């Protein structure tokens, strides 16, 4: 049994507080205008404590972005219990993702700032880490249920994930995100209609 020392527990608690404060500050002020001083103040730690856990603002932003991605994955996984039909589960997952894209904090961090702050390649790498496996598994379930005519593998999943991402960006940048979400969701699912 691995028992954590009090120091390890304190370090983990401090790191979590810093990331939580970073999410709040990045969501409110954006990556460019958020300072490490502001994050330290919000977390009620010294700037030295922030730099003890994170090399620079970009590394801290990545941690904040990952927290957002993990939260979204948790919501999608929770939806699995409510849907036994693979098609319905995929539609629910798309809807959950697009709804999250209407939330100001997710929109700002995950869709507006992350591609620039992390670079397009790193942003895509993280997106795929958290969602490619989920999308691949969902598409495989749909194929096994006879709902889609696709070969197993991740090419279709990558293309569908790209459609979802573009839909999410459209929602995030829309003047009326909620209205755009209602327009985008059926369009994303029509991508799969062609694979029936």
PDB file of N, CA and C in Angstrom, residues 131-141 152-154 157-158:
ATOM      1  N   UNK A 131     -10.034  12.344 -26.435  1.00  0.00           N
ATOM      2  CA  UNK A 131     -11.275  12.047 -27.152  1.00  0.00           C
ATOM      3  C   UNK A 131     -11.173  11.028 -28.275  1.00  0.00           C
ATOM      4  N   UNK A 132      -9.990  10.805 -28.849  1.00  0.00           N
ATOM      5  CA  UNK A 132      -9.901   9.877 -29.975  1.00  0.00           C
ATOM      6  C   UNK A 132     -10.316   8.468 -29.563  1.00  0.00           C
ATOM      7  N   UNK A 133      -9.871   8.026 -28.403  1.00  0.00           N
ATOM      8  CA  UNK A 133     -10.240   6.689 -27.932  1.00  0.00           C
ATOM      9  C   UNK A 133     -11.733   6.558 -27.706  1.00  0.00           C
ATOM     10  N   UNK A 134     -12.338   7.593 -27.114  1.00  0.00           N
ATOM     11  CA  UNK A 134     -13.792   7.570 -26.877  1.00  0.00           C
ATOM     12  C   UNK A 134     -14.564   7.505 -28.193  1.00  0.00           C
ATOM     13  N   UNK A 135     -14.145   8.333 -29.149  1.00  0.00           N
ATOM     14  CA  UNK A 135     -14.843   8.373 -30.440  1.00  0.00           C
ATOM     15  C   UNK A 135     -14.638   7.059 -31.192  1.00  0.00           C
ATOM     16  N   UNK A 136     -13.424   6.521 -31.171  1.00  0.00           N
ATOM     17  CA  UNK A 136     -13.150   5.245 -31.842  1.00  0.00           C
ATOM     18  C   UNK A 136     -14.015   4.142 -31.256  1.00  0.00           C
ATOM     19  N   UNK A 137     -14.082   4.067 -29.926  1.00  0.00           N
ATOM     20  CA  UNK A 137     -14.894   3.032 -29.271  1.00  0.00           C
ATOM     21  C   UNK A 137     -16.368   3.202 -29.612  1.00  0.00           C
ATOM     22  N   UNK A 138     -16.852   4.438 -29.631  1.00  0.00           N
ATOM     23  CA  UNK A 138     -18.258   4.683 -29.952  1.00  0.00           C
ATOM     24  C   UNK A 138     -18.571   4.275 -31.390  1.00  0.00           C
ATOM     25  N   UNK A 139     -17.682   4.627 -32.317  1.00  0.00           N
ATOM     26  CA  UNK A 139     -17.895   4.252 -33.724  1.00  0.00           C
ATOM     27  C   UNK A 139     -17.836   2.739 -33.902  1.00  0.00           C
ATOM     28  N   UNK A 140     -16.914   2.081 -33.199  1.00  0.00           N
ATOM     29  CA  UNK A 140     -16.837   0.617 -33.270  1.00  0.00           C
ATOM     30  C   UNK A 140     -18.121  -0.017 -32.744  1.00  0.00           C
ATOM     31  N   UNK A 141     -18.677   0.532 -31.668  1.00  0.00           N
ATOM     32  CA  UNK A 141     -19.944   0.014 -31.128  1.00  0.00           C
ATOM     33  C   UNK A 141     -21.074   0.196 -32.131  1.00  0.00           C
ATOM     34  N   UNK A 152     -12.878  -0.956 -38.962  1.00  0.00           N
ATOM     35  CA  UNK A 152     -12.362  -0.627 -37.644  1.00  0.00           C
ATOM     36  C   UNK A 152     -11.062   0.159 -37.791  1.00  0.00           C
ATOM     37  N   UNK A 153     -10.802   1.029 -36.868  1.00  0.00           N
ATOM     38  CA  UNK A 153      -9.600   1.842 -36.929  1.00  0.00           C
ATOM     39  C   UNK A 153      -9.906   3.276 -36.603  1.00  0.00           C
ATOM     40  N   UNK A 154      -8.864   4.090 -36.628  1.00  0.00           N
ATOM     41  CA  UNK A 154      -9.090   5.446 -36.138  1.00  0.00           C
ATOM     42  C   UNK A 154      -9.234   6.509 -37.225  1.00  0.00           C
ATOM     43  N   UNK A 157     -12.676   7.871 -37.013  1.00  0.00           N
ATOM     44  CA  UNK A 157     -12.759   8.582 -35.733  1.00  0.00           C
ATOM     45  C   UNK A 157     -12.052   9.935 -35.818  1.00  0.00           C
ATOM     46  N   UNK A 158     -10.907   9.979 -36.459  1.00  0.00           N
ATOM     47  CA  UNK A 158     -10.189  11.250 -36.603  1.00  0.00           C
ATOM     48  C   UNK A 158     -10.999  12.245 -37.440  1.00  0.00           C
TER      49      UNK A 158
END
